Coordinates of C-alpha atoms in Angstrom, one line a residue:
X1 CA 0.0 0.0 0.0
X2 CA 1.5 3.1 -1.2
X3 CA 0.3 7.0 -1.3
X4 CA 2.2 9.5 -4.3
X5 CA 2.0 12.7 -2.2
X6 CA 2.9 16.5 -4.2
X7 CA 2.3 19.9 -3.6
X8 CA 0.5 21.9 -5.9
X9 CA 0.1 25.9 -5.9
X10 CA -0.7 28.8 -8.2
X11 CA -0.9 32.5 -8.5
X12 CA -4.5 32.1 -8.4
X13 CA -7.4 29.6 -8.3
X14 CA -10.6 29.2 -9.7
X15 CA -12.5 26.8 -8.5
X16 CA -16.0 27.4 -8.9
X17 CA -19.3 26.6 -7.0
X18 CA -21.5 24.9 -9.8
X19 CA -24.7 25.9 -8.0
X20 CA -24.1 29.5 -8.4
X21 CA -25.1 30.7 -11.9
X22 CA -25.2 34.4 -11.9
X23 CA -21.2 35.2 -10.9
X24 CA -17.8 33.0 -10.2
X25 CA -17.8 32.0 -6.8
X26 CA -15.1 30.4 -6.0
X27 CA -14.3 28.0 -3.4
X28 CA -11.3 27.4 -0.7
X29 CA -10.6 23.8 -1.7
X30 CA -11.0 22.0 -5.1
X31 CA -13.8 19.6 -5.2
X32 CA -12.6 16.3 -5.7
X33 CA -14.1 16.1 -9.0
X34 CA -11.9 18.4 -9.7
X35 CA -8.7 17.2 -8.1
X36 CA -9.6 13.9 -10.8
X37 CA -9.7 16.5 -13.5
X38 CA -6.0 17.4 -12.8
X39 CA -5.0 14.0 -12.4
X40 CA -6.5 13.0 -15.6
X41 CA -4.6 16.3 -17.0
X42 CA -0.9 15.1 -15.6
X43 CA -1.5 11.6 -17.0
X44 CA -3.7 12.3 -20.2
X45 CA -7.0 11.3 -19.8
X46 CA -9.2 13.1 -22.6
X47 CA -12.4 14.7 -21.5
X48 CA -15.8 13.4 -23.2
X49 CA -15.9 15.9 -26.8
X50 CA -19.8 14.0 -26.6
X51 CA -22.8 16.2 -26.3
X52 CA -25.1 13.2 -24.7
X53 CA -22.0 12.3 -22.3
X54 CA -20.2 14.6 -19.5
X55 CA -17.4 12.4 -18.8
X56 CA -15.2 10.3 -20.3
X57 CA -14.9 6.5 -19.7
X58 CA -11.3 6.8 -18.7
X59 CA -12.5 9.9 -16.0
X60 CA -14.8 7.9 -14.4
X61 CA -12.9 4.9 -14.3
X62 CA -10.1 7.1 -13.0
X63 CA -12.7 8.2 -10.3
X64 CA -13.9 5.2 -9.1
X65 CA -10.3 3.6 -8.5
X66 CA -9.1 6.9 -6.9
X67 CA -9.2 8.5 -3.0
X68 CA -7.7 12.1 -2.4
X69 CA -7.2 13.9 0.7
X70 CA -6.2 17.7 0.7
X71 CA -3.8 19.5 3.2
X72 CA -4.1 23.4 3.3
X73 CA -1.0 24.8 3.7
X74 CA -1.6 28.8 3.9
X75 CA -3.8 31.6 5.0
X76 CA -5.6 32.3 1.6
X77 CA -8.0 35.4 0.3
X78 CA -10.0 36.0 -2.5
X79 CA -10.1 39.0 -4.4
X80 CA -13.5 40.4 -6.4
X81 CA -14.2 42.3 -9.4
X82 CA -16.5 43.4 -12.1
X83 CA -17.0 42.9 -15.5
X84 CA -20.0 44.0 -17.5
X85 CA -21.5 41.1 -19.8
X86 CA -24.3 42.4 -22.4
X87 CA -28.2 40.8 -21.7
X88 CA -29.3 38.8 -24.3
X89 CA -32.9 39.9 -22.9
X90 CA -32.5 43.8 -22.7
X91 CA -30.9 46.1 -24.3
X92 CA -28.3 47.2 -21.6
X93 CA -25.4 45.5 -20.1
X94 CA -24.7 43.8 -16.2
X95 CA -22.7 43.9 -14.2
X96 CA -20.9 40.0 -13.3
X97 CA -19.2 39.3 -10.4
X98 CA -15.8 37.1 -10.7
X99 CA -13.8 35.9 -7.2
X100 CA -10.4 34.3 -7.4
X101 CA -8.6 32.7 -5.2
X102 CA -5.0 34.4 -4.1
X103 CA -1.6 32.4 -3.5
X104 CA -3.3 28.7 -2.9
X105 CA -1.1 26.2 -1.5
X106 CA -2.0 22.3 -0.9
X107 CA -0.3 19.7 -0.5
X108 CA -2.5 16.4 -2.5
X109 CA -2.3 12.5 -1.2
X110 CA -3.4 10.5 -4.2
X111 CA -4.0 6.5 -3.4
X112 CA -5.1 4.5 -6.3
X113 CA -4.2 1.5 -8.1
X114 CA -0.5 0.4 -8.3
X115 CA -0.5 1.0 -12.3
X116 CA -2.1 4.6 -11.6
X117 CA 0.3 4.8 -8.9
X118 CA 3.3 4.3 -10.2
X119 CA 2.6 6.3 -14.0
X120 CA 1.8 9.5 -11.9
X121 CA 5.0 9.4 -9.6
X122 CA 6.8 8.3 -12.8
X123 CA 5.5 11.9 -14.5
X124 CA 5.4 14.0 -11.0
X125 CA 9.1 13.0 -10.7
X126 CA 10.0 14.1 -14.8
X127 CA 7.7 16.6 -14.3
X128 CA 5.9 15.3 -17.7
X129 CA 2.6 16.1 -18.2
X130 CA 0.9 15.3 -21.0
X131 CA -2.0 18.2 -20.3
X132 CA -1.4 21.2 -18.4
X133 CA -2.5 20.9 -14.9
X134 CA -4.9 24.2 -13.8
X135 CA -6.4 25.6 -10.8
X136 CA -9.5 25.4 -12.1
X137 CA -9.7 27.7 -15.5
X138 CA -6.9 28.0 -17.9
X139 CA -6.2 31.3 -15.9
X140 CA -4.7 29.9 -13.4
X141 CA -1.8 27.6 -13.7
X142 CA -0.6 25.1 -11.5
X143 CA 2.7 24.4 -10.3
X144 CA 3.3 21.3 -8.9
X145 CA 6.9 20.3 -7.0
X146 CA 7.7 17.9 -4.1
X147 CA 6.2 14.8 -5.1
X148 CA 6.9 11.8 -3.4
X149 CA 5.8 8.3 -2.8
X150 CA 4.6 7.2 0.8
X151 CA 5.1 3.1 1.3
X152 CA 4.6 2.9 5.2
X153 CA 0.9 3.5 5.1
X154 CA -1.7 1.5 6.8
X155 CA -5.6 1.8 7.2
X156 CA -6.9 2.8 10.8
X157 CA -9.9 4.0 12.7
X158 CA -10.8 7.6 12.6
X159 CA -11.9 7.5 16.3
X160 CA -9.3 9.8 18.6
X161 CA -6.9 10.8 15.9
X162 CA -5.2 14.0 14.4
X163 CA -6.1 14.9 11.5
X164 CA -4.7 17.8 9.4
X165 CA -6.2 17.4 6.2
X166 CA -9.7 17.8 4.8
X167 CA -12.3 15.5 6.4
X168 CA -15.7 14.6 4.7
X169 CA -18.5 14.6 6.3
X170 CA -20.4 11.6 4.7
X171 CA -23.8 12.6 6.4
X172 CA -25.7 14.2 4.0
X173 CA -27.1 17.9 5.1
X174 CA -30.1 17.7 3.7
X175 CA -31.0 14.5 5.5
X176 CA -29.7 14.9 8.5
X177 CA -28.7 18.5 9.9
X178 CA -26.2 16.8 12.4
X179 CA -22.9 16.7 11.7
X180 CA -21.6 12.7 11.2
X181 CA -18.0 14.1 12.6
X182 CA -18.0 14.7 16.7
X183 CA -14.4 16.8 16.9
X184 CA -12.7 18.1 20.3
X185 CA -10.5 20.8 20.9
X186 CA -6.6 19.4 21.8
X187 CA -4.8 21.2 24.4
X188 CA -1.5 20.8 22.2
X189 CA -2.5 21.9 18.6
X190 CA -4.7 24.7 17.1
X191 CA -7.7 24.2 15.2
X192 CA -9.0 26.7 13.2
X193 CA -11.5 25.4 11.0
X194 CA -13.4 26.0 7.3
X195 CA -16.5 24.6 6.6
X196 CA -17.3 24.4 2.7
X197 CA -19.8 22.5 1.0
X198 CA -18.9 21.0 -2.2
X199 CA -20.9 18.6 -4.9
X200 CA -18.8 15.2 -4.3
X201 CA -19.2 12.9 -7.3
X202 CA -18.7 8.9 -6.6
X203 CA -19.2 5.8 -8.3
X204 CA -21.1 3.3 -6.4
X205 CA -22.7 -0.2 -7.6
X206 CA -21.2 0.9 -10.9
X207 CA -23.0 4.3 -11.5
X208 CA -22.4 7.8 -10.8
X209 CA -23.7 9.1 -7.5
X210 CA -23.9 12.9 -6.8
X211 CA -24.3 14.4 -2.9
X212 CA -23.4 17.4 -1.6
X213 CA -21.5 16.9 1.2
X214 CA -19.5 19.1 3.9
X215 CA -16.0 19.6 4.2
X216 CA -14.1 20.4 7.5
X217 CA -10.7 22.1 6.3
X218 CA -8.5 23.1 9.0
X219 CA -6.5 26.7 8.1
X220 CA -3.4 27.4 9.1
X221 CA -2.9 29.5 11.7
X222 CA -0.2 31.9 12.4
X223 CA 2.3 29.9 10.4
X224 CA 1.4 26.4 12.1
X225 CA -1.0 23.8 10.8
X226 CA -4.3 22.9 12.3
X227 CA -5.6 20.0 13.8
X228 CA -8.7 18.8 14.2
X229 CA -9.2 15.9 17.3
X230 CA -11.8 13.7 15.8
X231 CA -13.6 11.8 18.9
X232 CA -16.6 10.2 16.5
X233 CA -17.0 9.5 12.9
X234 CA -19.5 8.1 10.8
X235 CA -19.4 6.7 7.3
X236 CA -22.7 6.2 6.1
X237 CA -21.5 6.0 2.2
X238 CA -18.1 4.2 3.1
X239 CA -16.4 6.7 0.9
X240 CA -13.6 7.5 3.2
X241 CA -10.5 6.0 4.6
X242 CA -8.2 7.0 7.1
X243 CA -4.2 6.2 7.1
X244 CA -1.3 6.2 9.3
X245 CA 2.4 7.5 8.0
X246 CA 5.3 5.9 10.0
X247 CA 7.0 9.0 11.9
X248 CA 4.1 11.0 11.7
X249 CA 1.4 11.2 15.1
X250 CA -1.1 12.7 12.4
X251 CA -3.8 10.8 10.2
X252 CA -4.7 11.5 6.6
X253 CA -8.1 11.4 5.3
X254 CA -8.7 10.6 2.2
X255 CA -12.0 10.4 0.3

């Protein structure tokens, strides 16, 4: 069992919110729909050019095989402006509102098969992409250094571990206000926490499922990492996994 880890960063990200329409919200965190999307880009999976079909066999198939967890590695901002785009339904133009995200920093865990594995820490290490990767639109960049492969890994429970990356909350909000993640403060590390709410694609039973689902995303904090103390965690939709690194008290979760 093996994780390729890498950092990736930009000038600027857009990632956007696909259930706002009328400007370019952008969110904190890619989606990991997304995240796939770039992963596809580094190792040349071809979107779906078909009108009838949104994405490509080799996407999904790249999705379904493929758990990511996301590390936050800065205080980031956003920064708004204004265009004006003409109606097509009156004669006058309005006014659209455009975020982006300023100086991202991540650092991506990427677990799937040993085939998948081993191609993308083949190209992170060449730094030979057959696409290039973007935050999101085509202006913003990525630039991607520090990759490495992580071979003591094993599985363990998410009950009364550290956690500094992402965490999914697998209980859906609109079923279930409560939170499916019970966290405590730690007396030795920080926690400042994000909550975002993103639309997670998955493949179960051999179809696409949809859900959107919250994300806990601890910030850094005056130049040291959160960590979030997780006492109690459910997983309803058994689309996460939590994993140990030799040398390392904290856990990764990856979804």
């Amino acid at each position: 069992m093996s994780i390729v880890s890498f950092d990736l960063e930009g000038d600027f990200a857009a990632f956007k919110d696909p259930s706002v329409t009328t400007n370019q919200t952008v969110t904190v965190i890619p989606s990991k729909s997304a995240l796939i999307g770039l992963l596809g880009a580094l190792l040349g999976i071809k979107r779906s050019n078909s009108f009838d079909r949104l994405y490509s066999e080799g996407y999904l198939d790249l999705l379904e095989k493929t758990t990511v967890g996301i590390q936050v590695n800065n205080q980031t901002s956003k920064c708004t402006f204004f265009t004006n785009h003409r109606s097509l339904k009156e004669d006058k133009t309005k006014p659209y509102k455009t975020e982006l995200l300023i100086n991202p920093k991540y650092t991506i865990y990427v677990k799937s098969t040993d085939e998948v594995n081993q191609i993308l820490i083949d190209k992170l290490k060449t730094n030979n992409f057959v696409f290039s990767p973007m935050l999101g639109h085509a202006y913003c960049p990525a630039r991607i250094q520090r990759s490495r492969e992580i071979s003591s890994v094993k599985t363990v429970d998410p009950e009364d571990t550290l956690v500094s990356t992402v965490v999914l909350d697998e209980v859906m909000e609109s079923k279930d206000s409560k939170s499916g993640i019970d966290f405590a403060k730690h007396p030795d590390f920080p926690a400042k926490v994000l909550v975002e709410r993103h639309l997670h694609l998955y493949v179960a039973e051999g179809s696409l499922k949809r859900a959107v689902l919250r994300h806990y995303i601890p910030i850094p904090e005056n130049g040291k990492t959160s960590v979030l103390y997780i006492t109690n965690y459910d997983s309803p939709l058994s689309l996460t996994k939590f994993y140990s690194i030799d040398g390392s008290n904290q856990v990764l979760c990856l979804f």
